[in-house]
Coordinates of C-alpha atoms and ligand atoms in Angstrom, one line a residue:
M271 CA -3.7 61.9 66.7
F272 CA -1.6 65.1 66.7
L273 CA -3.9 67.4 68.4
T274 CA -4.8 64.8 71.0
K275 CA -1.0 64.6 72.0
G276 CA -1.1 68.1 72.0
L277 CA -3.7 68.3 74.6
I278 CA -2.0 65.6 76.6
C279 CA 1.1 67.4 76.5
I280 CA -0.5 70.7 77.7
A281 CA -2.4 68.8 80.4
F282 CA 1.0 67.5 81.6
L283 CA 2.3 70.8 81.6
A284 CA -0.3 72.2 83.8
L285 CA 0.2 69.3 86.2
A286 CA 3.9 69.7 86.5
N287 CA 3.3 73.1 87.6
A288 CA 0.4 72.5 89.7
Q289 CA 1.0 73.3 93.2
F290 CA -2.3 73.1 95.5
A291 CA -1.6 70.3 98.1
T292 CA -0.8 71.9 101.2
N293 CA 1.7 69.5 102.4
Y294 CA -0.1 69.1 105.8
A295 CA 0.5 66.3 108.0
S296 CA -2.2 63.5 108.0
G297 CA -5.3 64.4 110.4
R298 CA -4.2 68.2 110.7
N299 CA -5.9 71.7 109.4
G300 CA -5.6 75.3 109.6
M301 CA -2.6 77.6 109.2
V302 CA -2.0 80.3 111.3
H303 CA 0.2 83.4 110.1
L304 CA 2.5 84.3 113.2
F305 CA 2.8 87.9 111.8
E306 CA 6.3 89.4 112.9
W307 CA 7.0 86.5 115.2
K308 CA 10.7 85.3 116.0
W309 CA 12.2 82.3 115.0
D310 CA 13.1 81.0 118.1
D311 CA 9.6 81.8 119.4
I312 CA 8.0 80.0 116.5
A313 CA 9.8 76.9 117.0
A314 CA 8.7 77.0 120.8
E315 CA 5.2 77.6 119.5
C316 CA 4.9 74.9 117.4
E317 CA 6.0 72.3 120.6
N318 CA 4.1 73.8 123.1
F319 CA 0.9 74.7 121.5
L320 CA 0.4 74.4 117.9
G321 CA 1.3 70.7 117.7
P322 CA -0.7 69.7 120.7
Y323 CA -4.1 71.6 119.6
G324 CA -3.9 70.4 116.2
Y325 CA -2.9 73.4 113.9
A326 CA -1.1 72.1 110.6
G327 CA 1.0 74.9 109.4
V328 CA 2.5 78.3 110.3
Q329 CA 3.0 81.2 107.8
V330 CA 6.0 83.2 108.5
S331 CA 6.9 86.8 107.9
P332 CA 9.6 87.4 105.1
V333 CA 12.5 85.4 106.1
N334 CA 15.5 87.5 103.6
E335 CA 17.1 90.4 104.3
N336 CA 15.2 93.7 104.4
A337 CA 15.5 97.5 104.3
V338 CA 16.0 98.8 108.2
I339 CA 13.4 102.0 108.1
G340 CA 13.1 104.7 110.6
A341 CA 10.9 103.8 113.5
R342 CA 10.8 100.1 112.3
P343 CA 7.7 99.7 110.6
W344 CA 6.4 96.3 110.3
W345 CA 6.2 96.7 106.5
E346 CA 10.3 97.3 106.0
R347 CA 10.0 93.4 105.6
Y348 CA 8.5 93.9 102.0
Q349 CA 11.5 95.9 101.1
P350 CA 14.1 93.3 100.4
I351 CA 17.9 93.9 100.4
S352 CA 19.2 90.5 99.7
Y353 CA 18.1 86.9 100.0
K354 CA 20.4 86.4 102.8
L355 CA 18.4 85.0 105.7
T356 CA 18.7 87.6 108.5
T357 CA 15.8 89.7 109.6
R358 CA 14.9 90.8 112.7
S359 CA 12.9 87.4 113.6
G360 CA 16.3 85.4 113.5
N361 CA 19.3 84.7 111.1
E362 CA 19.4 81.3 109.1
A363 CA 20.6 78.9 111.9
Q364 CA 17.8 80.0 114.0
F365 CA 15.5 79.7 111.0
A366 CA 16.6 76.0 109.8
S367 CA 16.4 75.2 113.9
M368 CA 12.7 76.4 113.9
V369 CA 11.6 74.8 110.4
S370 CA 13.3 71.6 111.7
R371 CA 11.5 71.5 115.2
C372 CA 8.1 72.2 113.8
N373 CA 8.3 69.5 111.0
A374 CA 9.0 67.3 114.0
V375 CA 5.7 68.0 115.6
G376 CA 3.9 67.9 112.6
V377 CA 3.7 71.4 111.7
R378 CA 4.5 73.0 108.4
I379 CA 6.3 76.2 107.6
Y380 CA 5.1 78.3 104.9
V381 CA 7.6 81.3 103.7
D382 CA 5.9 84.8 102.8
V383 CA 8.5 85.1 99.9
V384 CA 8.9 88.7 98.4
F385 CA 10.2 88.8 94.6
N386 CA 8.6 91.1 92.7
H387 CA 10.7 94.1 94.0
M388 CA 13.7 95.1 96.2
S389 CA 13.2 98.1 98.2
A390 CA 12.4 101.7 97.4
D391 CA 14.6 104.8 97.0
G392 CA 16.4 105.7 100.4
N393 CA 16.0 102.6 101.9
S394 CA 19.4 101.1 101.4
Y395 CA 20.9 99.6 104.7
G396 CA 19.7 95.9 105.4
T397 CA 19.0 93.7 108.4
G398 CA 21.9 91.5 107.5
G399 CA 24.3 94.2 107.3
S400 CA 24.4 94.6 103.2
T401 CA 24.1 98.0 101.8
A402 CA 22.3 98.8 98.2
D403 CA 21.9 101.9 96.2
P404 CA 18.2 101.5 95.1
S405 CA 18.3 105.0 93.6
S406 CA 20.9 103.3 91.0
K407 CA 19.0 100.2 91.3
S408 CA 22.3 98.2 92.8
F409 CA 22.0 95.5 95.3
P410 CA 25.2 93.9 95.5
G411 CA 24.2 91.6 98.4
V412 CA 22.4 89.5 95.4
P413 CA 23.6 90.9 93.4
F414 CA 21.3 92.4 91.0
S415 CA 22.0 95.6 88.7
S416 CA 19.8 98.0 86.6
L417 CA 19.9 95.3 84.0
D418 CA 17.7 93.1 86.2
F419 CA 15.0 95.9 86.8
N420 CA 12.1 96.8 84.5
P421 CA 12.2 100.6 83.7
T422 CA 11.1 103.3 86.4
C423 CA 7.4 103.8 86.1
A424 CA 4.5 104.2 88.8
I425 CA 1.6 101.9 88.9
T426 CA -1.3 104.6 88.0
N427 CA -4.0 102.4 86.3
Y428 CA -5.3 98.8 87.9
N429 CA -6.8 98.7 84.1
D430 CA -3.5 98.2 82.6
P431 CA -1.8 94.8 83.2
T432 CA 1.3 95.7 81.8
N433 CA 1.3 99.1 83.8
V434 CA 0.8 96.7 87.3
R435 CA 3.3 94.2 86.5
N436 CA 6.1 96.4 84.7
C437 CA 6.0 99.2 86.8
E438 CA 6.8 100.0 90.6
L439 CA 4.2 99.1 93.3
V440 CA 5.2 102.3 95.9
G441 CA 8.0 102.9 94.3
L442 CA 9.7 99.6 94.9
R443 CA 12.2 98.8 92.5
D444 CA 10.4 96.5 90.2
L445 CA 12.2 93.1 89.2
N446 CA 12.2 91.8 86.0
Q447 CA 11.4 88.1 86.4
G448 CA 11.3 87.5 82.4
N449 CA 15.5 88.0 82.9
S450 CA 17.0 85.0 83.5
W451 CA 19.7 86.0 86.0
V452 CA 16.6 87.2 88.2
Q453 CA 14.6 83.6 87.6
D454 CA 18.4 81.9 88.6
K455 CA 18.6 84.1 92.3
I456 CA 14.8 84.0 92.6
V457 CA 15.1 79.9 92.3
D458 CA 18.0 79.6 94.2
F459 CA 16.4 81.3 97.0
L460 CA 13.2 79.5 96.9
N461 CA 15.0 76.2 96.8
H462 CA 17.7 76.9 99.4
L463 CA 14.2 77.4 101.7
T464 CA 13.2 74.1 100.4
N465 CA 16.2 72.1 101.4
L466 CA 15.9 73.7 104.9
G467 CA 12.4 72.0 105.0
V468 CA 9.7 74.3 104.6
A469 CA 6.5 73.1 102.6
G470 CA 5.5 75.8 100.8
F471 CA 5.2 79.7 99.9
R472 CA 3.2 82.9 100.0
V473 CA 4.0 84.4 96.7
D474 CA 3.9 88.1 97.9
A475 CA 2.4 90.8 94.9
A476 CA 1.9 88.0 92.4
K477 CA -0.7 90.1 90.9
H478 CA 2.5 92.3 90.2
M479 CA 4.3 89.6 88.2
W480 CA 3.3 88.2 84.7
P481 CA 1.6 84.5 84.9
G482 CA 4.1 83.2 82.2
D483 CA 7.5 84.5 84.4
L484 CA 5.7 83.1 87.2
A485 CA 5.4 79.3 85.7
V486 CA 8.9 79.3 84.7
I487 CA 9.7 79.9 88.0
Y488 CA 7.8 77.4 89.6
G489 CA 8.7 75.0 87.1
R490 CA 12.1 74.6 88.8
L491 CA 11.3 74.5 92.0
N492 CA 12.7 71.5 94.0
N493 CA 10.7 68.7 95.4
L494 CA 10.2 68.9 99.2
N495 CA 13.1 67.5 101.4
T496 CA 12.1 64.0 102.4
A497 CA 14.7 64.2 105.4
H498 CA 11.8 66.5 106.9
G499 CA 8.9 63.6 106.6
F500 CA 7.6 65.1 103.3
S501 CA 6.8 62.1 100.7
S502 CA 9.1 61.8 97.6
G503 CA 7.8 63.8 94.7
A504 CA 5.9 66.4 96.7
K505 CA 6.0 70.0 95.6
P506 CA 5.7 73.1 97.7
Y507 CA 2.4 74.5 98.2
I508 CA 1.9 77.9 96.5
F509 CA -0.7 80.5 97.4
Q510 CA -0.4 83.7 95.4
E511 CA -1.1 86.9 96.6
V512 CA -3.9 88.2 94.3
I513 CA -6.1 90.5 95.6
D514 CA -9.0 90.1 93.1
L515 CA -12.4 91.6 94.3
G516 CA -13.7 92.1 90.9
G517 CA -13.5 95.5 88.6
E518 CA -10.0 94.8 87.5
S519 CA -8.2 93.9 84.5
I520 CA -6.3 91.4 86.2
S521 CA -8.4 88.1 87.2
K522 CA -7.0 85.0 89.7
S523 CA -8.1 82.8 87.1
E524 CA -5.2 83.6 85.4
Y525 CA -3.3 82.2 88.7
T526 CA -5.2 79.3 89.8
G527 CA -3.7 77.1 86.7
M528 CA -0.6 77.3 88.8
G529 CA -1.3 77.2 92.6
A530 CA -3.9 78.7 95.3
V531 CA -4.8 82.3 95.8
T532 CA -5.3 84.4 98.7
E533 CA -9.2 84.6 97.9
F534 CA -9.6 88.1 99.4
R535 CA -13.6 87.9 98.4
H536 CA -13.7 85.4 101.4
S537 CA -12.7 88.1 103.7
D538 CA -14.8 90.5 101.9
S539 CA -18.1 88.4 102.2
I540 CA -17.8 87.0 105.8
G541 CA -17.0 90.4 107.1
K542 CA -20.0 92.0 105.5
V543 CA -22.4 88.5 106.7
F544 CA -21.0 88.9 110.3
R545 CA -21.2 92.4 110.4
G546 CA -24.7 92.0 109.9
K547 CA -24.6 93.4 106.3
D548 CA -25.6 90.2 104.7
Q549 CA -28.1 87.4 106.3
L550 CA -26.6 84.3 107.6
R551 CA -29.4 82.1 105.8
Y552 CA -27.4 82.7 102.6
L553 CA -24.2 81.3 104.0
T554 CA -26.0 78.1 102.6
N555 CA -24.3 77.7 99.2
W556 CA -20.8 79.5 100.6
G557 CA -18.1 78.6 98.2
T558 CA -17.7 79.4 94.5
A559 CA -21.2 80.5 94.2
W560 CA -20.1 83.6 96.1
G561 CA -17.7 84.3 93.5
F562 CA -14.6 82.6 95.1
A563 CA -12.2 80.3 93.4
A564 CA -12.3 76.8 93.4
S565 CA -11.8 74.8 96.9
D566 CA -8.8 73.7 96.5
R567 CA -7.5 76.8 95.0
S568 CA -8.8 79.2 97.9
L569 CA -6.5 80.1 100.7
I570 CA -9.0 82.0 102.8
F571 CA -9.2 83.9 106.1
V572 CA -11.0 86.6 107.8
D573 CA -8.5 89.1 107.7
N574 CA -4.7 89.4 106.9
H575 CA -1.8 91.8 107.8
D576 CA -2.8 94.3 105.1
N577 CA -6.6 94.6 105.3
Q578 CA -6.7 94.5 109.1
R579 CA -4.9 97.8 109.2
G580 CA -6.4 99.2 105.9
H581 CA -3.3 98.5 103.5
G582 CA -4.1 97.0 100.1
A583 CA -7.5 97.1 98.3
G584 CA -10.8 96.8 99.9
G585 CA -11.2 96.4 103.3
A586 CA -13.9 98.3 104.7
D587 CA -16.1 95.6 106.3
V588 CA -13.4 93.4 107.2
L589 CA -13.3 92.0 111.0
T590 CA -10.4 91.8 113.1
Y591 CA -9.7 90.8 116.8
K592 CA -10.8 94.6 117.7
V593 CA -14.6 93.4 116.9
A594 CA -14.1 90.0 118.8
K595 CA -17.4 88.8 118.9
Q596 CA -18.1 89.1 115.3
Y597 CA -14.3 88.0 114.7
K598 CA -14.9 84.7 116.8
M599 CA -18.2 84.0 115.2
A600 CA -16.5 84.5 111.6
S601 CA -13.7 82.3 112.4
A602 CA -15.6 79.6 113.7
F603 CA -17.8 79.4 110.5
M604 CA -14.7 79.6 108.4
L605 CA -13.0 76.5 110.6
A606 CA -16.5 74.7 110.6
H607 CA -17.3 75.1 106.9
P608 CA -15.2 72.4 104.8
F609 CA -14.6 75.5 101.9
G610 CA -11.1 76.5 101.3
T611 CA -7.7 76.4 103.3
P612 CA -8.2 78.5 106.2
R613 CA -5.6 80.8 107.6
V614 CA -6.1 82.5 111.3
M615 CA -4.5 85.4 111.6
S616 CA -2.4 86.2 114.7
S617 CA -1.4 89.6 115.2
F618 CA 0.2 92.4 117.4
A619 CA -2.2 95.2 119.1
F620 CA -2.1 98.1 116.8
D621 CA -3.3 101.6 116.7
D622 CA -1.1 103.2 114.0
T623 CA -1.4 101.3 111.2
D624 CA 2.6 101.7 110.3
Q625 CA 3.5 100.6 114.0
G626 CA 5.8 97.6 114.3
P627 CA 5.6 94.4 116.4
P628 CA 6.4 95.0 120.1
T629 CA 10.1 95.7 120.7
T630 CA 12.7 95.5 123.8
D631 CA 14.1 98.4 122.9
G632 CA 12.8 100.2 119.9
H633 CA 14.4 97.6 117.2
N634 CA 14.5 93.9 118.8
I635 CA 11.2 92.2 118.7
A636 CA 10.2 91.1 122.0
S637 CA 8.7 87.7 122.6
P638 CA 5.1 86.8 123.7
V639 CA 4.1 86.6 127.2
F640 CA 1.9 83.8 127.8
N641 CA -0.8 83.8 130.6
S642 CA -2.3 80.8 132.6
D643 CA -5.4 80.7 130.6
L644 CA -3.4 80.3 127.5
S645 CA -3.7 83.9 125.9
C646 CA -0.9 86.3 125.1
S647 CA 0.1 89.5 126.4
G648 CA 3.2 92.0 125.8
G649 CA 1.5 93.5 123.1
W650 CA 0.7 90.3 121.0
V651 CA -2.7 89.4 120.2
C652 CA -2.4 86.0 119.8
E653 CA -5.9 85.3 117.9
H654 CA -4.8 81.1 117.4
R655 CA -4.7 81.1 121.2
W656 CA -8.6 81.9 121.7
R657 CA -10.2 79.3 122.9
Q658 CA -13.1 79.7 120.2
I659 CA -10.5 79.5 117.4
Y660 CA -8.1 76.7 118.7
N661 CA -10.8 74.7 119.5
M662 CA -12.6 74.9 116.0
V663 CA -9.2 74.0 114.7
A664 CA -9.7 70.7 116.7
F665 CA -13.3 70.6 115.4
R666 CA -12.1 70.7 111.9
N667 CA -9.7 68.3 112.5
A668 CA -12.3 66.4 114.1
V669 CA -14.8 66.0 111.0
G670 CA -12.5 65.3 108.3
D671 CA -14.0 65.3 105.1
D672 CA -17.3 64.9 106.1
Q673 CA -19.4 67.3 104.0
V674 CA -22.0 69.9 105.3
S675 CA -25.4 68.3 106.2
N676 CA -28.8 69.1 108.1
W677 CA -28.7 72.8 107.2
W678 CA -31.0 74.8 109.1
D679 CA -32.1 78.4 109.3
N680 CA -35.0 80.8 110.8
G681 CA -34.8 83.0 107.2
S682 CA -32.6 85.3 108.9
N683 CA -29.6 85.1 111.0
Q684 CA -29.9 82.1 113.0
I685 CA -28.1 78.8 111.1
S686 CA -26.8 75.3 112.0
F687 CA -25.3 72.5 110.6
S688 CA -23.2 69.2 110.9
R689 CA -20.2 68.0 109.2
G690 CA -21.7 64.2 108.4
S691 CA -22.4 63.1 111.7
R692 CA -18.7 64.1 113.5
G693 CA -19.5 68.1 114.3
F694 CA -22.3 70.4 114.9
V695 CA -22.2 74.3 114.9
A696 CA -25.1 77.0 115.1
F697 CA -24.7 80.7 115.0
N698 CA -27.3 83.5 116.4
N699 CA -26.3 86.8 114.7
D700 CA -30.0 88.0 115.2
N701 CA -31.0 90.5 118.0
Y702 CA -33.3 87.8 119.5
D703 CA -32.6 84.5 121.2
L704 CA -32.0 81.4 119.3
N705 CA -33.8 78.7 121.2
S706 CA -34.8 75.8 119.0
S707 CA -34.6 71.7 118.8
L708 CA -32.0 71.3 116.2
Q709 CA -31.0 68.2 114.2
T710 CA -27.3 67.6 115.1
G711 CA -26.8 64.8 112.8
L712 CA -24.9 63.8 116.0
P713 CA -24.7 60.0 117.7
A714 CA -26.8 60.2 121.2
G715 CA -25.2 61.7 124.2
S716 CA -23.7 64.7 126.2
Y717 CA -21.3 66.9 124.1
C718 CA -19.0 69.7 125.5
D719 CA -19.8 73.2 123.8
V720 CA -16.2 73.8 122.6
I721 CA -16.9 77.3 122.0
S722 CA -17.9 78.2 125.6
G723 CA -15.3 75.8 127.3
L724 CA -13.0 72.9 127.2
K725 CA -13.6 69.2 127.8
S726 CA -11.6 68.1 131.0
G727 CA -12.0 64.3 131.5
S728 CA -15.6 63.2 131.6
S729 CA -17.1 67.0 132.4
C730 CA -17.1 70.4 130.2
T731 CA -15.9 73.5 131.8
G732 CA -18.3 75.4 129.6
K733 CA -22.0 74.1 127.9
T734 CA -23.4 70.6 127.9
I735 CA -24.9 69.9 125.1
V736 CA -27.3 66.7 124.9
V737 CA -28.2 65.0 121.9
G738 CA -31.0 62.4 121.8
S739 CA -31.8 59.0 120.2
D740 CA -33.2 61.1 117.3
G741 CA -30.2 63.0 117.0
R742 CA -31.9 66.3 118.1
A743 CA -30.6 68.6 120.6
N744 CA -32.0 71.9 122.4
I745 CA -29.7 74.5 121.3
N746 CA -30.0 78.0 123.3
I747 CA -27.7 81.2 122.1
A748 CA -28.9 84.6 123.7
S749 CA -28.5 87.4 121.4
N750 CA -26.4 88.8 124.1
A751 CA -24.1 85.9 125.2
D752 CA -20.4 86.3 125.0
D753 CA -20.2 84.1 121.8
G754 CA -22.9 83.7 119.4
V755 CA -21.8 80.2 118.3
V756 CA -22.0 77.0 119.7
A757 CA -19.8 73.7 118.4
I758 CA -20.2 70.3 119.3
H759 CA -18.1 67.5 117.5
V760 CA -17.1 63.5 118.3
N761 CA -14.0 64.4 120.1
A762 CA -15.7 66.5 122.5
K763 CA -17.8 63.7 123.9
L764 CA -18.5 63.5 127.0
Ligands
QV4_135 C1 6.2 106.0 99.3 C2 5.5 106.6 98.6 C3 5.0 106.2 97.6 C4 6.5 106.5 96.8 C5 7.8 105.9 97.6 C6 9.2 106.2 96.7 O1 4.0 106.4 99.4 O2 4.2 107.2 96.6 O3 6.3 106.4 95.3 O4 7.5 106.1 98.8 O5 9.9 106.1 97.6 C7 5.8 101.6 102.0 C8 5.1 102.7 102.6 C9 4.8 103.7 101.3 C10 6.3 104.0 100.5 C11 6.7 102.6 100.5 C12 8.2 102.9 99.8 O6 3.8 102.1 103.3 O7 4.2 105.1 101.9 O8 6.0 104.5 99.6 O9 7.0 101.9 101.3 O10 9.1 103.1 100.4 C13 3.6 96.7 102.6 C14 3.1 97.8 102.8 C15 3.2 99.0 102.2 C16 4.6 99.2 102.2 C17 5.1 98.0 101.6 C18 6.6 98.3 101.5 O11 1.2 97.3 102.9 O12 2.5 100.3 102.7 O13 5.2 100.8 101.2 O14 5.2 97.2 102.5 O15 7.3 98.2 102.4 C19 -1.7 96.3 96.5 C20 -1.0 95.2 95.7 C21 -0.8 94.0 96.8 C22 0.2 94.7 98.6 C23 -1.0 95.7 98.9 C24 -0.4 96.3 99.9 O16 -1.6 94.7 94.9 O17 0.5 93.2 96.6 O18 -1.4 96.5 97.7 N1 0.2 93.8 99.4 C25 1.4 93.1 99.1 C26 1.8 92.8 100.6 C27 2.1 94.1 101.5 C28 3.4 94.7 101.0 C29 3.3 94.8 99.7 C30 2.4 93.6 98.9 C31 4.8 95.1 98.9 O19 1.2 91.9 101.6 O20 2.2 93.9 103.0 O21 3.1 96.3 101.3 O22 5.8 94.1 99.0 O23 -2.9 95.8 96.8
CA136 CA1 6.3 93.8 88.8

């Protein structure tokens, strides 16, 4: 009896801290990371593009005051000076307005929160006008003093959890999340964001914090703000940055009981597959069999803001916008397959890995420029506005919870599958053409291939695919086609 009570109690505690629900509005799926975008631009993007095209959420760059560093590298935003909401993306009023405007059109906001550390030595002036003295661990804008930090030491050994969690990541002053004052300040910061209407958090450098300390912090988070349309009792969605590619002593499983994790193996594996280092036919058991965390614990992506430019761990096989054909195929597969919570990367173009976002004057971030074909210019790549990607977000919304069926492969790099009877997708990554009659699982009719074109009224600007009464269709994807994928779904029926 006593044991049973104890077990029930443990199960209840686990449930109380479990924050895996994305809080997406119903019928929506697919998050985009609008890396380094300004709040006013994100608000407009929610209204003009993300809402209408079916996106469910946006991960925004860190919102709190950061150190102003030399040539304004993107990574200065990972060096906090205070929790005042003023950055190059905008101030608190602009942030609050963006959250309201996005929620109003059904698009949720997720904040990249950095609370493992503050800034490194020499980086003492903040974007909100605060000053700090990192060398003496003094951050009066919070305030934090030397009592709130771990003793100075460098992370040198990823096989020693104490070294990874209690020492400094590249010299960034390491906060002690076991300290109650530090916990209070972090909880206040996160709850302030929740009150403003955000739907969840990406927890930066979670691997560098003790799971027990995070559990205490998460356990004190407020419910989402019902004034923004969330149901009462809903908790923030939490996805924790834990890079676990294997071979280190810290495992993502230490974190998956409390929230989702950023599944870097997904990025690594999908990159290898579509670079031709692994065969597409093996994708038949895509999911935990590949070493990924459970589907609802996995925040998945083709690339992220670090590994697209060689920061962080791994990365050699990662696909980016620079390898556009393979990138679109990998993104289409990620969005077509039911596994995980997908996040689309939206980049600014770069050559130098330290280079910051486009600016008007070397400091102020420039707004994206939109072309008539919906794509961006002005230094912004906007992968989320590529037809092959936004139309696959619509595909994901159209197929809902339908599972993978009608799997087919040619024994190497040509595959196809349906999502129940609502969507069908085929890929060719072989160096010869795909030309086969394949089972689509869809009702008979003509469909618009949403990869090569758009449905416009009863016609299609791209390929039309005709499904017969037996559900089969002739599928052709030339090895040299612009896109190595075709996709049709019930909402693209002509
Ligand atoms: C330099 C020296 C250090 C020295 C220090 C002393 O290199 O040896 O100790 O000065 O002052 C930048 C510079 C880095 C510099 C550091 C401190 O690149 O050279 O150290 O600032 O001034 C981003 C960038 C980092 C950047 C950091 C802070 O990637 O290059 O460091 O921001 O501005 C691991 C972690 C994982 C992490 C990943 C990058 O497990 O958690 O590395 N990923 C997240 C974010 C990432 C961010 C951080 C964590 C830090 O996604 O973008 O790092 O918040 O895998
Ligand atoms: Ca730490």
